[in-house]
Each structure stands twice: as C-alpha cells, then as structure tokens.
Amino acid sequence: MEVVQPKDLEKYYGLAKRSHAELCRQKRIFNARNRIIGGDTEAWDAQVCDQKIKEATEKARQETFAAEMRQNDKIKCILENRERRDRKNLCKAISDFQQSFQKPESRREFDLSDPLALKKDLPAWQSDLHARNTISGMQKFMGEDLNSHERKKFQQEQNREWSLQQQREWKIAQADQKCAEDLYMKTRLQFDETAKHLQTLESTTRKAVCAAVKEFNKSQALESVEKKIQEKKQEQEDNLAEISSLLRGDLLSENPQQAASSFGPHRVVPDRWKGMTQEQLEQIRLIQKQQVQEKLRLQEEERQRDMDWDQRRFQRARTSLLLERQRQRQQRDLRRALDCSNLSLAKEQLLQRKYMKDVCTNHPTEDYFTQFNTSSR
C-alpha cells in the first residue's frame, strides 16, 4: 500500500491547477464579448484565489518541515546526552578503579620512591649480632650468609602472595569491566528502542500531516467559493458605507474639530489642521520672551562667574610670584653667607700653612714638634 507524500499532492495539485488555468484561458479566448469590452475580473479573482491557495499550501509544507526539524533536534539532543552520560560513567568507573585497586602504596617499587622512607627506616646500627649489619659496617666478618635459606623462603612466599593478589585484582577488574559492558549494552539497547519508538511516532505524524494537508486543501477550496461570495457582498456594503461616511463626515462638512488628535489636546492631525488660534500665538510669543530673558540672565551669571575665576587666578599667580621672589632672595642671602664663611676659612688655612712653613724653616724638627705641641695645647 503506497503512502501519499506531500510532494505527490503538490504534483497533483500543480497538474490540476494548470488544466484549470488552460480551461479558463480557453473560455476567455473564445468569449468574444469579454475579449472586446475589457479586462476579465473573474480571471483575476481566480488568480488571486490560486495564489492564496498556493501560499497556504506552502505554509503547511513549511510547518511540516519545521515539525520534522524539531523532531530531529530532539533525537539529536537525546543521543548527545546519552553519549555524554556514557563517557562520564566510563571515566568515573576508571577513576574509581584506580583509586581502589591501583594505589601508589600497593606497588612493589613504592619503597624506592616513598617520601617517608627515612622516617620508616630502622637505625643504621643496633647491635653487633643484628641481621641488618652489612659488610661495610665492619662489625661482623663471617664469610657466609647464615640466614640465606630463611630469606629465600620468605622471598618465595612473598612473591607467591604478590602473584595471588595480582590474580585476584585481575579477576575483580575483569568482573567490573564485564559488568560495565553489560550495563552499557543494556543502556544502548534501551536508547535504540527509544529511537525506534520516536521513528515510529515520526512516520505516524508524517502520515497524519499528509492527511491533514489533504483535508486542508479540500476545506480551502470550499472556503474560497464561500469567501468569494462574502467578499462580493462585503464590497457592496463597504461601498455604501463609504459613500454615506463621506457625505456625513467632517472632511466634506468642514468641521473645525476634525483637527483634534486622540493623543492629547496639545496635538493635532496635520492633514486636517487649519492653523493656530490667536491665543495660542500669544502664548508662544510670551514663552519666547521668557526664554530670551532666562538666557540673558544665565549669560550674565556665566560672565560674572568667569570674572570671579579670572580674578582668583590672577591673585594666585601674583601670590606665587611673590613667594618665588622671596625664596630666591633667601637663597641669595644664604649663598652670600656661605661664601663669606668659606672665604674666612680659606684665609685661616692660608695663614696656618704660611706659619707652618716658617716654623719648619727656622727651627729643628724636635723643637718644632715640641713647639707645635705646646702651641696646640
């Protein structure tokens, strides 16, 4: 049993439309009265009706496509959520397995990188007969290892325990992996059933849409006939109402209230406005005079404020200039005093050097030092 698709309906509708248009064209061509007098209003109305039917069909087709797109988006979101949840569960299972069965403390070589090895280690020396004494300890020279048999036996037992432990951990990991795979397969099957159910609903919806489109086309054909009759009747009523409205309206009767706007008393309708009244003009002139006076007052205040600010800036500049001059005078006075002090010190040093030179020339060295010490005291 074949299912009618929207494209089949479109194809049949196009064929029917072309055949109907051809029949109408033949009627117009072979009707000498309509061909000679003027335009064919019935053909124009038929074209308008056909265009409306085509637009309604196109709208229904677009709505069908939109419904299918929404359905596909919903399925895509469900599949993406499923994949994201599966990936998250797998990562969580791997992390839990590593934290539970692959701890750093359970490794055989953990003692080589144990950060607390020095704290856990025993002292280097406890007694002369201690089993941890090495050859480099220079405490025990026997030439043979007396505990080799026990040590080998202990190592074999330890290796056996490690092997059994690894086998147990491997079996547990395999069981967990199998359980996770079973759970994953069950989830995938469940999602597949959901997708299959959604696909079935989609096909059912598509069939229902096709049936609805078919019924819609039939109803549109009936409505077009009824609408044509109603439009003709409504057009006659509108023409009568328009004639009566023009005869009784404000436009032809020159009603002065027709310029009033429904948005407020201060607004008018531009195409009906006859001009402002004398009171409105007087009020506008009064407001303009008030605005001019207010602007002059603001300009005067601004000018007065600028003058005040200019006077303040001038006063500050003058004060800063006086302070700068006073500072320069003080610096000159200090420089003069410093120069005088330096000059006096230079004279004293020159006299002292001259005196020392004369003393060194006229007296022996011993008498000079004695005299110098005496003079210093």
mmCIF file of C-alpha atoms in Angstrom, residues 88-335:
data_model
loop_
_atom_site.group_PDB
_atom_site.id
_atom_site.type_symbol
_atom_site.label_atom_id
_atom_site.label_comp_id
_atom_site.label_asym_id
_atom_site.label_seq_id
_atom_site.Cartn_x
_atom_site.Cartn_y
_atom_site.Cartn_z
ATOM 1 C CA LYS A 88 31.121 10.369 32.136
ATOM 2 C CA ASN A 89 30.223 6.986 33.658
ATOM 3 C CA LEU A 90 33.219 5.325 31.984
ATOM 4 C CA CYS A 91 35.629 7.985 33.264
ATOM 5 C CA LYS A 92 34.136 7.711 36.736
ATOM 6 C CA ALA A 93 34.489 3.902 36.696
ATOM 7 C CA ILE A 94 38.147 4.179 35.597
ATOM 8 C CA SER A 95 38.874 6.759 38.297
ATOM 9 C CA ASP A 96 37.178 4.632 40.991
ATOM 10 C CA PHE A 97 39.127 1.556 39.884
ATOM 11 C CA GLN A 98 42.430 3.442 40.007
ATOM 12 C CA GLN A 99 41.675 4.877 43.428
ATOM 13 C CA SER A 100 40.585 1.492 44.800
ATOM 14 C CA PHE A 101 42.973 -1.023 43.201
ATOM 15 C CA GLN A 102 45.921 0.977 41.823
ATOM 16 C CA LYS A 103 47.088 2.989 44.798
ATOM 17 C CA PRO A 104 50.764 4.034 44.935
ATOM 18 C CA GLU A 105 51.231 2.160 48.235
ATOM 19 C CA SER A 106 50.331 -1.176 46.610
ATOM 20 C CA ARG A 107 53.198 -1.106 44.105
ATOM 21 C CA ARG A 108 56.253 -3.282 44.602
ATOM 22 C CA GLU A 109 58.680 -0.466 43.831
ATOM 23 C CA PHE A 110 56.931 2.046 46.117
ATOM 24 C CA ASP A 111 59.699 1.707 48.705
ATOM 25 C CA LEU A 112 62.144 3.224 46.166
ATOM 26 C CA SER A 113 60.120 6.483 45.936
ATOM 27 C CA ASP A 114 58.473 6.519 49.354
ATOM 28 C CA PRO A 115 58.665 10.112 50.725
ATOM 29 C CA LEU A 116 58.559 8.753 54.299
ATOM 30 C CA ALA A 117 61.262 6.093 53.738
ATOM 31 C CA LEU A 118 63.774 7.797 56.038
ATOM 32 C CA LYS A 119 61.225 8.043 58.832
ATOM 33 C CA LYS A 120 60.206 4.395 58.438
ATOM 34 C CA ASP A 121 63.773 3.092 58.142
ATOM 35 C CA LEU A 122 65.495 1.499 61.157
ATOM 36 C CA PRO A 123 68.708 2.880 62.697
ATOM 37 C CA ALA A 124 71.973 2.069 60.930
ATOM 38 C CA TRP A 125 73.300 0.151 63.921
ATOM 39 C CA GLN A 126 71.603 -1.596 66.815
ATOM 40 C CA SER A 127 73.953 -4.370 67.961
ATOM 41 C CA ASP A 128 76.874 -6.479 66.756
ATOM 42 C CA LEU A 129 74.659 -9.506 66.089
ATOM 43 C CA HIS A 130 71.866 -7.643 64.325
ATOM 44 C CA ALA A 131 70.722 -9.030 60.955
ATOM 45 C CA ARG A 132 70.902 -5.576 59.287
ATOM 46 C CA ASN A 133 74.662 -5.266 59.785
ATOM 47 C CA THR A 134 76.416 -5.081 56.391
ATOM 48 C CA ILE A 135 79.975 -5.789 55.347
ATOM 49 C CA SER A 136 80.740 -2.082 55.145
ATOM 50 C CA GLY A 137 79.668 -1.742 58.760
ATOM 51 C CA MET A 138 82.905 -3.523 59.834
ATOM 52 C CA GLN A 139 81.098 -5.226 62.695
ATOM 53 C CA LYS A 140 80.687 -8.816 61.564
ATOM 54 C CA PHE A 141 83.007 -10.927 59.312
ATOM 55 C CA MET A 142 81.622 -14.415 58.781
ATOM 56 C CA GLY A 143 82.218 -15.114 55.103
ATOM 57 C CA GLU A 144 78.728 -16.521 54.524
ATOM 58 C CA ASP A 145 75.095 -15.633 54.958
ATOM 59 C CA LEU A 146 73.607 -17.851 57.657
ATOM 60 C CA ASN A 147 70.034 -16.578 57.053
ATOM 61 C CA SER A 148 70.024 -17.084 53.287
ATOM 62 C CA HIS A 149 67.686 -20.094 53.452
ATOM 63 C CA GLU A 150 65.071 -18.250 55.548
ATOM 64 C CA ARG A 151 65.406 -15.152 53.417
ATOM 65 C CA LYS A 152 64.898 -17.087 50.160
ATOM 66 C CA LYS A 153 61.919 -18.874 51.660
ATOM 67 C CA PHE A 154 60.442 -15.565 52.782
ATOM 68 C CA GLN A 155 61.016 -14.043 49.345
ATOM 69 C CA GLN A 156 59.346 -17.008 47.634
ATOM 70 C CA GLU A 157 56.369 -16.724 49.961
ATOM 71 C CA GLN A 158 56.203 -13.026 49.337
ATOM 72 C CA ASN A 159 56.322 -13.494 45.543
ATOM 73 C CA ARG A 160 53.568 -16.102 45.793
ATOM 74 C CA GLU A 161 51.391 -13.703 47.804
ATOM 75 C CA TRP A 162 52.006 -10.939 45.280
ATOM 76 C CA SER A 163 51.098 -13.252 42.406
ATOM 77 C CA LEU A 164 47.880 -14.367 44.114
ATOM 78 C CA GLN A 165 46.998 -10.779 44.903
ATOM 79 C CA GLN A 166 47.552 -9.734 41.287
ATOM 80 C CA GLN A 167 45.369 -12.626 40.080
ATOM 81 C CA ARG A 168 42.590 -11.629 42.457
ATOM 82 C CA GLU A 169 42.818 -7.989 41.366
ATOM 83 C CA TRP A 170 42.798 -9.040 37.693
ATOM 84 C CA LYS A 171 39.695 -11.195 38.192
ATOM 85 C CA ILE A 172 37.932 -8.375 40.035
ATOM 86 C CA ALA A 173 38.866 -5.910 37.283
ATOM 87 C CA GLN A 174 37.601 -8.315 34.604
ATOM 88 C CA ALA A 175 34.325 -8.760 36.507
ATOM 89 C CA ASP A 176 33.905 -4.995 36.861
ATOM 90 C CA GLN A 177 34.676 -4.482 33.172
ATOM 91 C CA LYS A 178 32.166 -7.151 32.177
ATOM 92 C CA CYS A 179 29.531 -5.613 34.441
ATOM 93 C CA ALA A 180 30.204 -2.168 32.920
ATOM 94 C CA GLU A 181 29.966 -3.580 29.390
ATOM 95 C CA ASP A 182 26.686 -5.339 30.223
ATOM 96 C CA LEU A 183 25.310 -2.121 31.665
ATOM 97 C CA TYR A 184 26.478 -0.194 28.592
ATOM 98 C CA MET A 185 24.823 -2.727 26.239
ATOM 99 C CA LYS A 186 21.570 -2.561 28.199
ATOM 100 C CA THR A 187 21.625 1.221 28.052
ATOM 101 C CA ARG A 188 22.352 1.184 24.315
ATOM 102 C CA LEU A 189 19.506 -1.248 23.682
ATOM 103 C CA GLN A 190 17.172 0.917 25.705
ATOM 104 C CA PHE A 191 18.214 4.005 23.762
ATOM 105 C CA ASP A 192 17.783 2.129 20.485
ATOM 106 C CA GLU A 193 14.254 1.142 21.498
ATOM 107 C CA THR A 194 13.535 4.768 22.322
ATOM 108 C CA ALA A 195 14.881 5.893 18.937
ATOM 109 C CA LYS A 196 12.815 3.248 17.175
ATOM 110 C CA HIS A 197 9.724 4.389 19.037
ATOM 111 C CA LEU A 198 10.449 8.003 18.083
ATOM 112 C CA GLN A 199 10.908 6.986 14.448
ATOM 113 C CA THR A 200 7.541 5.203 14.531
ATOM 114 C CA LEU A 201 5.942 8.304 16.004
ATOM 115 C CA GLU A 202 7.591 10.384 13.295
ATOM 116 C CA SER A 203 6.196 8.223 10.491
ATOM 117 C CA THR A 204 2.748 8.328 12.112
ATOM 118 C CA THR A 205 2.992 12.089 12.417
ATOM 119 C CA ARG A 206 4.026 12.410 8.770
ATOM 120 C CA LYS A 207 1.000 10.360 7.666
ATOM 121 C CA ALA A 208 -1.258 12.463 9.844
ATOM 122 C CA VAL A 209 0.254 15.627 8.353
ATOM 123 C CA CYS A 210 -0.365 14.364 4.824
ATOM 124 C CA ALA A 211 -3.979 13.590 5.666
ATOM 125 C CA ALA A 212 -4.336 16.998 7.296
ATOM 126 C CA VAL A 213 -2.876 18.696 4.209
ATOM 127 C CA LYS A 214 -5.348 16.862 2.005
ATOM 128 C CA GLU A 215 -8.276 17.871 4.201
ATOM 129 C CA PHE A 216 -6.910 21.388 4.368
ATOM 130 C CA ASN A 217 -6.828 21.651 0.578
ATOM 131 C CA LYS A 218 -10.437 20.480 0.355
ATOM 132 C CA SER A 219 -11.523 22.939 3.014
ATOM 133 C CA GLN A 220 -9.567 25.719 1.291
ATOM 134 C CA ALA A 221 -11.377 25.020 -1.998
ATOM 135 C CA LEU A 222 -14.763 25.233 -0.263
ATOM 136 C CA GLU A 223 -13.771 28.286 1.706
ATOM 137 C CA SER A 224 -12.559 30.059 -1.437
ATOM 138 C CA VAL A 225 -16.009 29.739 -3.015
ATOM 139 C CA GLU A 226 -17.761 30.948 0.113
ATOM 140 C CA LYS A 227 -15.201 33.676 0.585
ATOM 141 C CA LYS A 228 -15.751 34.954 -2.921
ATOM 142 C CA ILE A 229 -19.467 35.337 -2.269
ATOM 143 C CA GLN A 230 -18.865 37.007 1.083
ATOM 144 C CA GLU A 231 -16.267 39.360 -0.373
ATOM 145 C CA LYS A 232 -18.625 40.488 -3.106
ATOM 146 C CA LYS A 233 -21.358 41.117 -0.562
ATOM 147 C CA GLN A 234 -18.947 42.841 1.801
ATOM 148 C CA GLU A 235 -17.612 45.014 -1.014
ATOM 149 C CA GLN A 236 -21.123 46.287 -1.801
ATOM 150 C CA GLU A 237 -21.771 47.017 1.872
ATOM 151 C CA ASP A 238 -18.393 48.789 2.177
ATOM 152 C CA ASN A 239 -19.114 50.930 -0.862
ATOM 153 C CA LEU A 240 -22.454 52.012 0.594
ATOM 154 C CA ALA A 241 -20.887 52.690 3.984
ATOM 155 C CA GLU A 242 -18.052 54.699 2.391
ATOM 156 C CA ILE A 243 -20.493 56.844 0.409
ATOM 157 C CA SER A 244 -22.587 57.557 3.497
ATOM 158 C CA SER A 245 -19.454 58.267 5.579
ATOM 159 C CA LEU A 246 -18.135 60.748 3.043
ATOM 160 C CA LEU A 247 -21.474 62.518 2.864
ATOM 161 C CA ARG A 248 -21.781 62.803 6.663
ATOM 162 C CA GLY A 249 -18.084 63.069 7.557
ATOM 163 C CA ASP A 250 -16.097 66.042 8.802
ATOM 164 C CA LEU A 251 -13.900 66.313 5.715
ATOM 165 C CA LEU A 252 -16.661 67.484 3.369
ATOM 166 C CA SER A 253 -18.624 69.304 6.078
ATOM 167 C CA GLU A 254 -15.539 71.439 7.063
ATOM 168 C CA ASN A 255 -15.877 70.709 10.790
ATOM 169 C CA PRO A 256 -13.247 72.732 12.745
ATOM 170 C CA GLN A 257 -12.991 69.973 15.377
ATOM 171 C CA GLN A 258 -11.655 67.462 12.882
ATOM 172 C CA ALA A 259 -8.051 68.560 13.530
ATOM 173 C CA ALA A 260 -8.217 67.435 17.207
ATOM 174 C CA SER A 261 -5.920 64.447 17.896
ATOM 175 C CA SER A 262 -6.770 61.495 20.078
ATOM 176 C CA PHE A 263 -3.255 61.581 21.657
ATOM 177 C CA GLY A 264 -3.927 64.753 23.634
ATOM 178 C CA PRO A 265 -5.261 68.315 23.402
ATOM 179 C CA HIS A 266 -1.769 69.665 22.553
ATOM 180 C CA ARG A 267 -1.529 67.568 19.366
ATOM 181 C CA VAL A 268 -3.348 67.953 16.009
ATOM 182 C CA VAL A 269 -3.800 65.986 12.810
ATOM 183 C CA PRO A 270 -1.512 67.623 10.198
ATOM 184 C CA ASP A 271 -3.634 66.947 7.117
ATOM 185 C CA ARG A 272 -6.748 68.492 8.771
ATOM 186 C CA TRP A 273 -5.170 71.392 10.703
ATOM 187 C CA LYS A 274 -6.329 74.916 9.721
ATOM 188 C CA GLY A 275 -3.780 76.931 11.744
ATOM 189 C CA MET A 276 -3.289 78.146 15.332
ATOM 190 C CA THR A 277 -5.636 80.494 17.132
ATOM 191 C CA GLN A 278 -4.679 83.986 18.330
ATOM 192 C CA GLU A 279 -4.485 82.831 21.969
ATOM 193 C CA GLN A 280 -2.008 80.086 21.055
ATOM 194 C CA LEU A 281 0.172 82.560 19.143
ATOM 195 C CA GLU A 282 0.192 84.987 22.093
ATOM 196 C CA GLN A 283 1.150 82.215 24.474
ATOM 197 C CA ILE A 284 4.028 81.131 22.195
ATOM 198 C CA ARG A 285 5.345 84.734 21.985
ATOM 199 C CA LEU A 286 5.156 85.066 25.783
ATOM 200 C CA ILE A 287 7.092 81.836 26.276
ATOM 201 C CA GLN A 288 9.712 83.015 23.750
ATOM 202 C CA LYS A 289 10.174 86.298 25.647
ATOM 203 C CA GLN A 290 10.573 84.391 28.903
ATOM 204 C CA GLN A 291 13.162 82.118 27.284
ATOM 205 C CA VAL A 292 15.108 85.129 25.975
ATOM 206 C CA GLN A 293 15.149 86.747 29.438
ATOM 207 C CA GLU A 294 16.213 83.484 31.045
ATOM 208 C CA LYS A 295 19.031 83.076 28.515
ATOM 209 C CA LEU A 296 20.251 86.625 29.168
ATOM 210 C CA ARG A 297 20.206 86.004 32.931
ATOM 211 C CA LEU A 298 22.201 82.797 32.524
ATOM 212 C CA GLN A 299 24.720 84.559 30.271
ATOM 213 C CA GLU A 300 25.176 87.331 32.864
ATOM 214 C CA GLU A 301 25.701 84.781 35.640
ATOM 215 C CA GLU A 302 28.221 82.909 33.483
ATOM 216 C CA ARG A 303 30.111 86.152 32.717
ATOM 217 C CA GLN A 304 30.177 87.135 36.413
ATOM 218 C CA ARG A 305 31.403 83.674 37.364
ATOM 219 C CA ASP A 306 34.151 83.840 34.722
ATOM 220 C CA MET A 307 35.266 87.242 36.054
ATOM 221 C CA ASP A 308 35.456 85.843 39.597
ATOM 222 C CA TRP A 309 37.515 82.908 38.440
ATOM 223 C CA ASP A 310 39.868 85.185 36.429
ATOM 224 C CA GLN A 311 40.372 87.412 39.490
ATOM 225 C CA ARG A 312 41.128 84.383 41.659
ATOM 226 C CA ARG A 313 43.632 83.021 39.130
ATOM 227 C CA PHE A 314 45.336 86.432 38.908
ATOM 228 C CA GLN A 315 45.542 86.656 42.698
ATOM 229 C CA ARG A 316 47.012 83.147 42.926
ATOM 230 C CA ALA A 317 49.562 83.905 40.192
ATOM 231 C CA ARG A 318 50.621 87.107 41.981
ATOM 232 C CA THR A 319 50.953 85.312 45.312
ATOM 233 C CA SER A 320 53.036 82.524 43.769
ATOM 234 C CA LEU A 321 55.282 85.107 42.042
ATOM 235 C CA LEU A 322 55.873 86.946 45.357
ATOM 236 C CA LEU A 323 56.672 83.667 47.117
ATOM 237 C CA GLU A 324 59.100 82.698 44.359
ATOM 238 C CA ARG A 325 60.893 86.058 44.611
ATOM 239 C CA GLN A 326 61.124 85.757 48.404
ATOM 240 C CA ARG A 327 62.567 82.246 48.061
ATOM 241 C CA GLN A 328 65.162 83.493 45.554
ATOM 242 C CA ARG A 329 66.199 86.359 47.943
ATOM 243 C CA GLN A 330 66.575 83.878 50.790
ATOM 244 C CA GLN A 331 68.712 81.608 48.594
ATOM 245 C CA ARG A 332 70.925 84.567 47.603
ATOM 246 C CA ASP A 333 71.372 85.565 51.260
ATOM 247 C CA LEU A 334 72.260 82.001 52.236
ATOM 248 C CA ARG A 335 74.713 81.765 49.326
#
